[in-house]
Tab-separated table of C-alpha atoms in Angstrom:
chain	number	residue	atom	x	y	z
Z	1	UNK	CA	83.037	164.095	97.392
Z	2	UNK	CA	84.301	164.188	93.452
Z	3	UNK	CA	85.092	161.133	91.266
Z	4	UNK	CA	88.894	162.110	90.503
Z	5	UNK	CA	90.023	159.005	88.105
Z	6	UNK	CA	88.333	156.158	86.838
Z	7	UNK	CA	91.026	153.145	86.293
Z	8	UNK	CA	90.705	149.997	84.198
Z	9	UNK	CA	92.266	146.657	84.716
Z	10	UNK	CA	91.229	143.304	83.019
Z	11	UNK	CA	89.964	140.490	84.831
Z	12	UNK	CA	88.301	136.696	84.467
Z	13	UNK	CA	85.160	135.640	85.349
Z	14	UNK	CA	83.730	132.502	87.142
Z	15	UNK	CA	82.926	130.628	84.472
Z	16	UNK	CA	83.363	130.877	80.279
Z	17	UNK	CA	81.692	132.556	77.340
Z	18	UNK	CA	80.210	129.531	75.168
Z	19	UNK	CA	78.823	129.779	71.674
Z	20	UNK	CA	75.480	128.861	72.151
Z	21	UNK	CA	74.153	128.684	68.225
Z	22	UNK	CA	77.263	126.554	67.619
Z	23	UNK	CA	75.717	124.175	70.732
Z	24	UNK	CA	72.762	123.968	69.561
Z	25	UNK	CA	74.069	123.233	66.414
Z	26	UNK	CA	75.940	120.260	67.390
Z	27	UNK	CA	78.838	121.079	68.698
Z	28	UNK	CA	80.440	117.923	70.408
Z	29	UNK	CA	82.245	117.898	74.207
Z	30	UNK	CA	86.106	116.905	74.577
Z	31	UNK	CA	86.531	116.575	78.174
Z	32	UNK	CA	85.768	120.896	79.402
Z	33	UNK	CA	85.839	121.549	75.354
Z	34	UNK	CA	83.461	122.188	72.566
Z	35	UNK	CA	84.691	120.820	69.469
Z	36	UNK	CA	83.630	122.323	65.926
Z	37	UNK	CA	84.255	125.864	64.465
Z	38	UNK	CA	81.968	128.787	66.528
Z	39	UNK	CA	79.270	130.506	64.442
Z	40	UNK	CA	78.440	133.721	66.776
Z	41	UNK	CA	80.159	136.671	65.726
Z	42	UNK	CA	83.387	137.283	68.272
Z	43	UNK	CA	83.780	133.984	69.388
Z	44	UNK	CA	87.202	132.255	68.141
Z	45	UNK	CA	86.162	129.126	69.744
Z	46	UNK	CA	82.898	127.289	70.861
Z	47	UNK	CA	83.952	127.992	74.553
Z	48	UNK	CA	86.324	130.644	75.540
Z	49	UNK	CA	87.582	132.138	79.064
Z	50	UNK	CA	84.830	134.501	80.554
Z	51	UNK	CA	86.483	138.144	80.638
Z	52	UNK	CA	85.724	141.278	82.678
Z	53	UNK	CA	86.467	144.426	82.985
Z	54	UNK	CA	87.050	146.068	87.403
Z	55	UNK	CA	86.373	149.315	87.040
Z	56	UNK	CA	87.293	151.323	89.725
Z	57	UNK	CA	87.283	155.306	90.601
Z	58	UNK	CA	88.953	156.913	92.484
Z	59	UNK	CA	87.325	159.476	95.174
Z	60	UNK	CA	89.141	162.576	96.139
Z	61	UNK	CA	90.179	161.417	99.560
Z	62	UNK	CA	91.697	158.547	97.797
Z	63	UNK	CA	89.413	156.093	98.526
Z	64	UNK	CA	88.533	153.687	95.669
Z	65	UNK	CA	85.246	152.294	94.457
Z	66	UNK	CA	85.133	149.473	92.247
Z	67	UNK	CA	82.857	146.954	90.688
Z	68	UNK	CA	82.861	144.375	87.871
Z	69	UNK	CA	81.354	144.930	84.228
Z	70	UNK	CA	80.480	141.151	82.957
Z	71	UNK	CA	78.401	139.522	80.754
Z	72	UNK	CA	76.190	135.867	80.922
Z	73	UNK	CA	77.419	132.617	79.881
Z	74	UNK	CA	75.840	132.942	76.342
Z	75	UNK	CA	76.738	136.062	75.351
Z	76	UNK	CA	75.754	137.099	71.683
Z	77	UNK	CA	73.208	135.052	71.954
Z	78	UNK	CA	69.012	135.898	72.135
Z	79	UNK	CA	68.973	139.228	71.325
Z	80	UNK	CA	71.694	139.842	74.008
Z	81	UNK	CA	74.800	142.365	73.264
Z	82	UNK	CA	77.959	140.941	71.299
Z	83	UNK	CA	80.676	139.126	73.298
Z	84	UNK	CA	82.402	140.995	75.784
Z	85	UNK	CA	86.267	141.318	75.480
Z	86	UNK	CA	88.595	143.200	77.924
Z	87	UNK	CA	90.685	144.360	74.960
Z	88	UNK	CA	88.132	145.557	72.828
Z	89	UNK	CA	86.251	147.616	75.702
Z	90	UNK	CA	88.354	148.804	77.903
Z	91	UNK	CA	89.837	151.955	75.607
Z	92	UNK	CA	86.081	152.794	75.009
Z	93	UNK	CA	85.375	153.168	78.807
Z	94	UNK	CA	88.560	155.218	79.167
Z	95	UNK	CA	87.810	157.384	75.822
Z	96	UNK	CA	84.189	157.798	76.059
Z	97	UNK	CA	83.216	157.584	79.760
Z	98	UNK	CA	86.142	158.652	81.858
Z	99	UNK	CA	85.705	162.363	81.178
Z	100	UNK	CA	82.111	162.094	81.927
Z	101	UNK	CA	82.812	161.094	85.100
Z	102	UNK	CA	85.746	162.343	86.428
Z	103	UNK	CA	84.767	165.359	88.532
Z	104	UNK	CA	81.432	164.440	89.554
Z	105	UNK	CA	79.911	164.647	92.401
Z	106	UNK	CA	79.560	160.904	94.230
Z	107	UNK	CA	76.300	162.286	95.935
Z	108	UNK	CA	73.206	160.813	94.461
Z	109	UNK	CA	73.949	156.650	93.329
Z	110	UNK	CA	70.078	157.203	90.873
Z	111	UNK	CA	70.958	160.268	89.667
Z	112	UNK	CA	74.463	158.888	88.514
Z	113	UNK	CA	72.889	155.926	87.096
Z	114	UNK	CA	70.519	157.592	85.362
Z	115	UNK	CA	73.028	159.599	83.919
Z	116	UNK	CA	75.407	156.561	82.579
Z	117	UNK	CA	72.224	154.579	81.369
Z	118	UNK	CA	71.525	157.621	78.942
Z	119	UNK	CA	75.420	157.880	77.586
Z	120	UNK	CA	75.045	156.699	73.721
Z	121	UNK	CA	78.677	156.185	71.553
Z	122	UNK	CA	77.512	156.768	67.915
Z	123	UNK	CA	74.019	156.401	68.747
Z	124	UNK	CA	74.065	153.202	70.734
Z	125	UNK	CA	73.533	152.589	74.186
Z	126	UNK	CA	76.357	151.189	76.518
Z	127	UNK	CA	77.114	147.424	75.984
Z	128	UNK	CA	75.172	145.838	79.031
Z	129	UNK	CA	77.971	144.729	80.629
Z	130	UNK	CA	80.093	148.313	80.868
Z	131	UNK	CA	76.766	149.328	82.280
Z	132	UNK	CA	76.481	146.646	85.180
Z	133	UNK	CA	80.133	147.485	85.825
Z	134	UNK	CA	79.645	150.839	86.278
Z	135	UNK	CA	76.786	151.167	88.575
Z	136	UNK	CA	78.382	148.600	90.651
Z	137	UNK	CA	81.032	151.120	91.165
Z	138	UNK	CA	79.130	154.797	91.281
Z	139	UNK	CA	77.150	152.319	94.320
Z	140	UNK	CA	80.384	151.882	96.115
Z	141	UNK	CA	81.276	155.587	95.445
Z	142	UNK	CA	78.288	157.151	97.047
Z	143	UNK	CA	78.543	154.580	99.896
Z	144	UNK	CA	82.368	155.199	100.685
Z	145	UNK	CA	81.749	158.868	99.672
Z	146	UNK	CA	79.296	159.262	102.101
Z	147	UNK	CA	80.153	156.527	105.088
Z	148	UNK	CA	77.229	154.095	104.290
Z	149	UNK	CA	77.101	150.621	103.385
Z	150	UNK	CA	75.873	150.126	99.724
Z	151	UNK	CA	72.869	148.634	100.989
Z	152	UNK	CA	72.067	151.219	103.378
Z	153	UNK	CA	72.526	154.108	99.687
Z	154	UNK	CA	70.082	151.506	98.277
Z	155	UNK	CA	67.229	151.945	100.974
Z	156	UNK	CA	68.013	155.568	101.350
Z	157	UNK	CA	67.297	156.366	97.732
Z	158	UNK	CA	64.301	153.838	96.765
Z	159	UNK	CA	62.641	153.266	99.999
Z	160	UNK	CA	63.009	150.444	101.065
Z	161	UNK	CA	64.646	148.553	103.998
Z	162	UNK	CA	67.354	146.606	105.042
Z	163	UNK	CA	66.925	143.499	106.056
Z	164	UNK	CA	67.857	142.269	109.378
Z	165	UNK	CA	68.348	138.595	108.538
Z	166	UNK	CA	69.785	136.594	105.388
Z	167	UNK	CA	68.155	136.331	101.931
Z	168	UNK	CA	67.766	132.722	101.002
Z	169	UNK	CA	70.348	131.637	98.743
Z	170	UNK	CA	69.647	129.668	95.437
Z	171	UNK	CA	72.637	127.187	94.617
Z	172	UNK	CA	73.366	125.870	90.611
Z	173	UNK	CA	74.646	122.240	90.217
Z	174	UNK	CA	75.547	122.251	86.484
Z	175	UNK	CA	75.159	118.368	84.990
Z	176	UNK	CA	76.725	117.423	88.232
Z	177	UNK	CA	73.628	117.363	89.807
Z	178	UNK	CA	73.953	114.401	92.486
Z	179	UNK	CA	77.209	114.954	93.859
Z	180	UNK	CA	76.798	118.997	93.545
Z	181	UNK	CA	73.119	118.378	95.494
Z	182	UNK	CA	75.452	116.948	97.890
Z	183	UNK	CA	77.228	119.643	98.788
Z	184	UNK	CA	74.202	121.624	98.858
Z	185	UNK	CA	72.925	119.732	101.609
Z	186	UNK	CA	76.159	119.921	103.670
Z	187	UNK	CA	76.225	123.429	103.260
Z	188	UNK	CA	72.500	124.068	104.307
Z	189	UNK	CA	71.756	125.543	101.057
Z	190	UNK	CA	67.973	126.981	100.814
Z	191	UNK	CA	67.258	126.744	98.092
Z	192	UNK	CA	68.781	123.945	95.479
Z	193	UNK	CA	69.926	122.553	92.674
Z	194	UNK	CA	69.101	123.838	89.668
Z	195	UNK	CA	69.640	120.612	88.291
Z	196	UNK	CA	70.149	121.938	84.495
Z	197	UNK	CA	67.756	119.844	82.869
Z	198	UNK	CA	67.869	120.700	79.434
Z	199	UNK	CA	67.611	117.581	76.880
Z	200	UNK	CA	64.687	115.860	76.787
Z	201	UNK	CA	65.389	112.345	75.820
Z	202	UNK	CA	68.634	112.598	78.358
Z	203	UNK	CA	67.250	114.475	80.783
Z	204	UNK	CA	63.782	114.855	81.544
Z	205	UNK	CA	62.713	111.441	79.818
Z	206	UNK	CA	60.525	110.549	76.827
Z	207	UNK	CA	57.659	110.072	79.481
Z	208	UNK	CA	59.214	113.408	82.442
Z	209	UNK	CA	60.364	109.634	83.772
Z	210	UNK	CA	64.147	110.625	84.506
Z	211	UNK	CA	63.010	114.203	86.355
Z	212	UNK	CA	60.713	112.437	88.101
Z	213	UNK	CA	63.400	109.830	89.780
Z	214	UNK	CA	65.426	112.464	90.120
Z	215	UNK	CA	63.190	114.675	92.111
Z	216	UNK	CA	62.458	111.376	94.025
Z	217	UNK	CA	65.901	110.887	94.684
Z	218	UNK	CA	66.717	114.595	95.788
Z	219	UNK	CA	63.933	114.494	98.029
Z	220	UNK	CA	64.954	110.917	99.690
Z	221	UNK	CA	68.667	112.634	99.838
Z	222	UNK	CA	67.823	115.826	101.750
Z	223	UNK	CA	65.341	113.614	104.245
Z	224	UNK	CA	67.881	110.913	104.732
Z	225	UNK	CA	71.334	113.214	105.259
Z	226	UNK	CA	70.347	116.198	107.136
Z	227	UNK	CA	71.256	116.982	110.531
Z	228	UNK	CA	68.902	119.543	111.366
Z	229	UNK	CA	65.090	117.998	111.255
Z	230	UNK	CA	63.971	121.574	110.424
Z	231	UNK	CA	66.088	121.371	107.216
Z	232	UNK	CA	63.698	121.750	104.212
Z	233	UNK	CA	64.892	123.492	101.450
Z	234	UNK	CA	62.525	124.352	98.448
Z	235	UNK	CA	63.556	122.312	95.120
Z	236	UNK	CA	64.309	124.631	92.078
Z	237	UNK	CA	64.835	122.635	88.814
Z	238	UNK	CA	65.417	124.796	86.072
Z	239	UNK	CA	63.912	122.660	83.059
Z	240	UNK	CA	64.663	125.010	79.886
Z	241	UNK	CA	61.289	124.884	78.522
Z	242	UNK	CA	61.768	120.516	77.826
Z	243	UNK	CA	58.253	120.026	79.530
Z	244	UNK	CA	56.590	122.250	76.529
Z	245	UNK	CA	59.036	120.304	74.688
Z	246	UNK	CA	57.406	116.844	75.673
Z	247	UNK	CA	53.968	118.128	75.846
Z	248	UNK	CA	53.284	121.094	74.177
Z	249	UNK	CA	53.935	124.497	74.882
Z	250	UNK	CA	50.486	124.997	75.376
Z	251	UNK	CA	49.111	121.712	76.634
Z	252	UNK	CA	48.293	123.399	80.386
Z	253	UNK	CA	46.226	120.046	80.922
Z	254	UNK	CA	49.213	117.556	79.875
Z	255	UNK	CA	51.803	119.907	81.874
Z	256	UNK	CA	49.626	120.126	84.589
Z	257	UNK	CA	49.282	116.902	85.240
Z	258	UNK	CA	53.184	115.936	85.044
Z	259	UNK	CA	53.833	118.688	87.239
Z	260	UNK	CA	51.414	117.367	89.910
Z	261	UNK	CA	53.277	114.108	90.071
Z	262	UNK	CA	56.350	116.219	90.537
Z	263	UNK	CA	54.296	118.253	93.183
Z	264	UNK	CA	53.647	114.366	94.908
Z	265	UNK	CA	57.311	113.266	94.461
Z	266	UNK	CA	58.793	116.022	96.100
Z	267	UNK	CA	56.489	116.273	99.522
Z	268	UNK	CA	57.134	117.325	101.780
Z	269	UNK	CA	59.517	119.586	100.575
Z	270	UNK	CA	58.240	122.589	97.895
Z	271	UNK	CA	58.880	122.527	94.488
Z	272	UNK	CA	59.545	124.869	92.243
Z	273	UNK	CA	60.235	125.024	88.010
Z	274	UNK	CA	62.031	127.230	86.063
Z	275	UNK	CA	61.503	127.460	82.338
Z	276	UNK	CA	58.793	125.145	81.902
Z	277	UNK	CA	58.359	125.945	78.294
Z	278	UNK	CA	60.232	127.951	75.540
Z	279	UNK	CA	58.400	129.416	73.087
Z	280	UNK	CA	61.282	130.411	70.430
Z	281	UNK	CA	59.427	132.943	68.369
Z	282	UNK	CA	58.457	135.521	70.411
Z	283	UNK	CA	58.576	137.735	73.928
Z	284	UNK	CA	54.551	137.752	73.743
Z	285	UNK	CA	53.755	134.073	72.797
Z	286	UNK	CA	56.111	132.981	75.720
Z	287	UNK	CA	54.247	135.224	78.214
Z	288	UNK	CA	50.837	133.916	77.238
Z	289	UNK	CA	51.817	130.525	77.558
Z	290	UNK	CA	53.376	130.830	80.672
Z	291	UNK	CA	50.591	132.708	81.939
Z	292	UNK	CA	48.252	130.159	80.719
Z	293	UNK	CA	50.085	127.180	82.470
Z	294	UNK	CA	50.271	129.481	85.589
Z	295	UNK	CA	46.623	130.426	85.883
Z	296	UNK	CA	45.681	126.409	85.066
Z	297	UNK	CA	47.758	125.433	88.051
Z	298	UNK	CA	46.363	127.814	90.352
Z	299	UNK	CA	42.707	126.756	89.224
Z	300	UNK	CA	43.414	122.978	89.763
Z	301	UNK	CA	45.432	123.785	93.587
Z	302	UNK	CA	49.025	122.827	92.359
Z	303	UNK	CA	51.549	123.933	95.015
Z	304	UNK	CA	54.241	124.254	92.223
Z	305	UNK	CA	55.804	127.644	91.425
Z	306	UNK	CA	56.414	128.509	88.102
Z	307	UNK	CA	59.554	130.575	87.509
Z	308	UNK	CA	59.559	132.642	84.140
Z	309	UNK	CA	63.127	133.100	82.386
Z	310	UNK	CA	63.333	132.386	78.896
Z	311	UNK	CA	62.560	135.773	76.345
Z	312	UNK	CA	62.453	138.074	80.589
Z	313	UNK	CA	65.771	139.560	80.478
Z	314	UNK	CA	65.114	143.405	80.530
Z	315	UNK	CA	63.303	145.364	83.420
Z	316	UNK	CA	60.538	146.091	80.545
Z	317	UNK	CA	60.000	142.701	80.507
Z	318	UNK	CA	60.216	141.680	84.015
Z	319	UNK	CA	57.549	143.855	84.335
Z	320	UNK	CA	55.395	142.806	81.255
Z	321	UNK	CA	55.694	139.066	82.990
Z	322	UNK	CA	54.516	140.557	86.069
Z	323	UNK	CA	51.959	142.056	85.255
Z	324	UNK	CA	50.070	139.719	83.178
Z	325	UNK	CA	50.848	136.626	85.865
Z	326	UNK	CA	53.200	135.272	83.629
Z	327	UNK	CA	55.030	132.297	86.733
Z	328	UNK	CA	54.737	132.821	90.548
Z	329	UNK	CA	58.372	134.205	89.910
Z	330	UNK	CA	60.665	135.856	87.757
Z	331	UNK	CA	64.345	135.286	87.307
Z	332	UNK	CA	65.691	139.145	87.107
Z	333	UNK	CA	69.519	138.640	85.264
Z	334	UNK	CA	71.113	140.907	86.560
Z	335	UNK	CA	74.127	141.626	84.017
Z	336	UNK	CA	71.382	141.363	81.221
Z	337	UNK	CA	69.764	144.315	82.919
Z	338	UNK	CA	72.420	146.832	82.310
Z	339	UNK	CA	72.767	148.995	85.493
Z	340	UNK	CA	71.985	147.370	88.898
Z	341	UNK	CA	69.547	150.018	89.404
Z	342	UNK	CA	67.907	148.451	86.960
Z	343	UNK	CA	67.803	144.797	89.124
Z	344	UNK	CA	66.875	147.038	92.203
Z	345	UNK	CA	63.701	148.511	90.549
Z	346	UNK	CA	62.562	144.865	89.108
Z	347	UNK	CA	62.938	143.394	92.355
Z	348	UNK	CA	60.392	146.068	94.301
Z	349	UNK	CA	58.114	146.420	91.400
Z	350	UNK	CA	57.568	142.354	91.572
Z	351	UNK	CA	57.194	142.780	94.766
Z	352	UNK	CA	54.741	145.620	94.293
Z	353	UNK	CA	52.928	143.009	91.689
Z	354	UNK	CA	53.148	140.182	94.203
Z	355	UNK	CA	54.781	138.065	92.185
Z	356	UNK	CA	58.003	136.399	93.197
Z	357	UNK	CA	61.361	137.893	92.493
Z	358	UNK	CA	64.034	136.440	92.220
Z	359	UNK	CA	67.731	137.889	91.893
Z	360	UNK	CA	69.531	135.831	89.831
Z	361	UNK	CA	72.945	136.554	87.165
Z	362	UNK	CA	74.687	133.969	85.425
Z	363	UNK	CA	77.621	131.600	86.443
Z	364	UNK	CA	79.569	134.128	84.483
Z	365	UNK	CA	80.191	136.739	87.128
Z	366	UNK	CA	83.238	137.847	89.443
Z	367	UNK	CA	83.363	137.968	93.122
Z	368	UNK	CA	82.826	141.543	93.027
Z	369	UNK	CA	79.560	141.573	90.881
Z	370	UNK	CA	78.352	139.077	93.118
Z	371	UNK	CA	78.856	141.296	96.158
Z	372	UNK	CA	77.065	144.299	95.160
Z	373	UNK	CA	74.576	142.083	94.191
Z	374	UNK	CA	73.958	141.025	97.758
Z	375	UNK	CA	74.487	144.256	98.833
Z	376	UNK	CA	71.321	145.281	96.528
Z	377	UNK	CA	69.401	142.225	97.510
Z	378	UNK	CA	69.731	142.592	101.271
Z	379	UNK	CA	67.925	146.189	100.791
Z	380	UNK	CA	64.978	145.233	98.443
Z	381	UNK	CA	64.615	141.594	99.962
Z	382	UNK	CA	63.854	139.340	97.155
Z	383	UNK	CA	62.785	135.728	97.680
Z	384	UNK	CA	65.963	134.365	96.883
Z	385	UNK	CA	69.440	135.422	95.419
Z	386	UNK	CA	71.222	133.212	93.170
Z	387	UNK	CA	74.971	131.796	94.558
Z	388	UNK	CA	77.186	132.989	91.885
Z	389	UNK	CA	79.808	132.925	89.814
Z	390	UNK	CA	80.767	129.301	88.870
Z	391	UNK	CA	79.266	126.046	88.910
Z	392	UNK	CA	81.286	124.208	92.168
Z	393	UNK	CA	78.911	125.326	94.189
Z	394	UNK	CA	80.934	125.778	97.061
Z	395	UNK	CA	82.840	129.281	96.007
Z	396	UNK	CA	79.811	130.692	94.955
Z	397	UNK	CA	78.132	130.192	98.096
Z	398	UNK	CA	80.835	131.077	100.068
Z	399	UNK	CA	80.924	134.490	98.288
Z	400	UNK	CA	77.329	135.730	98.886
Z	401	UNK	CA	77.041	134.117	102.099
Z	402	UNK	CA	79.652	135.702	103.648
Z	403	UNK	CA	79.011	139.075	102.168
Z	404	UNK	CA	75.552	138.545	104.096
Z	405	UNK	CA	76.859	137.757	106.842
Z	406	UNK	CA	79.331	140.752	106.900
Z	407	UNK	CA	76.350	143.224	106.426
Z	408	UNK	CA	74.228	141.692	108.876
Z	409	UNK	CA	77.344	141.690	111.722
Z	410	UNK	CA	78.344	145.640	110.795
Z	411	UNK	CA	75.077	147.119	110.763
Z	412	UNK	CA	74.182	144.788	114.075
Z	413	UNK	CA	77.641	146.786	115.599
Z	414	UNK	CA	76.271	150.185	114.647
Z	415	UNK	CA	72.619	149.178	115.984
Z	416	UNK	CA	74.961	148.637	119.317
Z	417	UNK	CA	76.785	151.965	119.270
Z	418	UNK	CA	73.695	154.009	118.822
């Protein structure tokens, strides 16, 4: 079945774009504002309304596909594309990718992808976020085009299988973190909070003393208010490298040994940590610390996953993190990826590695990017998929667990018929 238009309408996102140079350069807080002039190129103020771009194509029985091209939070920022505008992209998609589209075949979702990773516009690749878009929607194409579910295109093409029960969902609190773990709880998250610790002396304490309580406190929470005794969701805190901070970003004895009071504070429930250090110079010095701190808890018995992010945003570097051991799990950002057959191939080669993946995106999403994402996570099965867009936990939630739950019940009815 041919691709017979490809339409463009703007749209907003979940959360905002926010200058992140002009953050960490001081930038003060007025209520939901930044105050101060923005520095990155694009912005016209510190924080600005997230934008996105549905693109949607139409099939020649006049059924339309659709999906969402968006960017992260921090757009602009390390080493990412520039800010992503609805105005400023939209006649590029309809000048310089319509016509290659329009009259293929929606037959083959890889070979398609393949195809729009490779399109250059005076030399340069596809801004990451016109390629997430797109994928999204040559996924719904080939599923509608050929009466599938996009998770059933997915295992068809790569290999893999669809699972028959839900992924474990990974809920983000923001800096509300007690009344957002809350929620959490009531809505029998799995995996929670996030937590956003990212200041040392405000957050994590000149001595890890303030992470500590509050790990102490989120484990006396969950204990004390849930209804089901079986409830025991794993703790994700997402530190932004303020433990390399405190210690040293490679101090594996000092880190260590905070970490296994963590470990202690949080039984019986598992714990895991994002972003324990941040090595701001390079790709390579990041890896080999975090490999270094991951291979010194493993020696020593520390049941405390390490989750690399900071400097692993491309499928090359998932994979360079995976192979050397670099965390028990990777964070694969899905818009920062480009195509989401880029996110589906980082996924099974972790898995291949046996090292944790984890499907994660930014707060910065749209309803729709969020649903192909479960639809790409139910086939390759990560450990856990991120609840996204926003930070109110609640709509987020809602949005990939229902899609879940819609996948599970259809394929369950065709399981029936047959």
């Amino acid at each position: 079945m041919k691709i017979v238009d490809l339409i463009c309408s703007p749209g907003r996102t979940g959360f905002y774009f926010d200058d992140q140079r002009a953050i960490k350069g001081g930038a003060g807080h007025d209520g939901m504002f930044y105050t101060g002039d923005p520095v990155t190129q694009g912005f016209h103020s510190v924080r600005q309304a997230g934008e996105s771009i549905s693109v949607m194509l139409v099939l020649e029985d006049g059924q339309i596909a659709y999906g969402d091209c968006a960017a992260v939070q921090y757009s602009g920022a390390g080493g990412r594309d520039p800010l992503f505008l609805a105005e400023e992209f939209i006649p590029l998609i309809e000048t310089y990718i319509k016509p290659q589209l329009v009259g293929r075949e929606a037959d083959d979702f890889r070979k398609l992808a393949k195809d729009m990773e490779a399109i250059t516009i005076d030399g340069r690749r596809l801004h990451t976020a016109i390629r997430y878009g797109l994928s999204q929607a040559l996924l719904d194409a080939v599923a509608k085009a050929t009466g599938r579910l996009m998770c059933e295109v997915v295992a068809d093409e790569y290999g893999c299988t669809v699972s028959d029960k839900p992924i474990a969902i990974f809920t983000q609190s923001g800096d509300d973190r007690y009344n957002n773990a809350d929620k959490m709880i009531i809505k029998g998250a799995q995996v929670l909070p996030h937590a956003l610790i990212n200041n040392v002396e405000e957050k994590l304490g000149l001595q890890g003393e303030k992470l500590a309580n509050y790990v102490q406190w989120l484990r006396n929470r969950i204990l004390e208010m849930r209804t089901d005794p079986n409830y025991n969701p794993v703790l994700h805190i997402d530190v932004y490298g303020t433990i390399g901070a405190l210690f040293g970003n490679t101090n594996y004895a000092a880190m260590a040994d905070y970490l296994a009071k963590l470990e202690e504070l949080a039984k019986p429930l598992h714990l895991r940590i994002e972003g324990p250090m941040d090595c701001d110079c390079d790709r390579e010095t990041q890896m080999e610390a975090l490999a270094g701190l991951t291979a010194e808890l493993d020696r020593r018995g520390i049941n405390v996953e390490l989750v690399a992010d900071e400097w692993c945003n491309t499928l090359e570097d998932i994979k360079l993190f995976a192979d050397h051991k670099a965390g028990h799990m990777v964070q694969i950002k899905t818009p920062d990826l480009g195509g989401i057959n880029n996110t589906i191939e980082a996924v099974l080669y972790c898995k291949e590695r046996g090292i944790g993946a984890y499907q994660g995106g930014t707060c910065n999403e749209t309803d729709r990017s969020c649903q192909v994402c479960v639809q790409c996570a139910m086939a390759t099965q990560p450990v856990q998929i991120l609840a996204k867009p926003g930070m109110g936990v609640d709509e987020g939630y809602m949005i990939v667990y229902n899609e879940m739950q819609r996948i599970l019940a259809i394929r369950k009815a065709k399981k029936a018929k047959n």
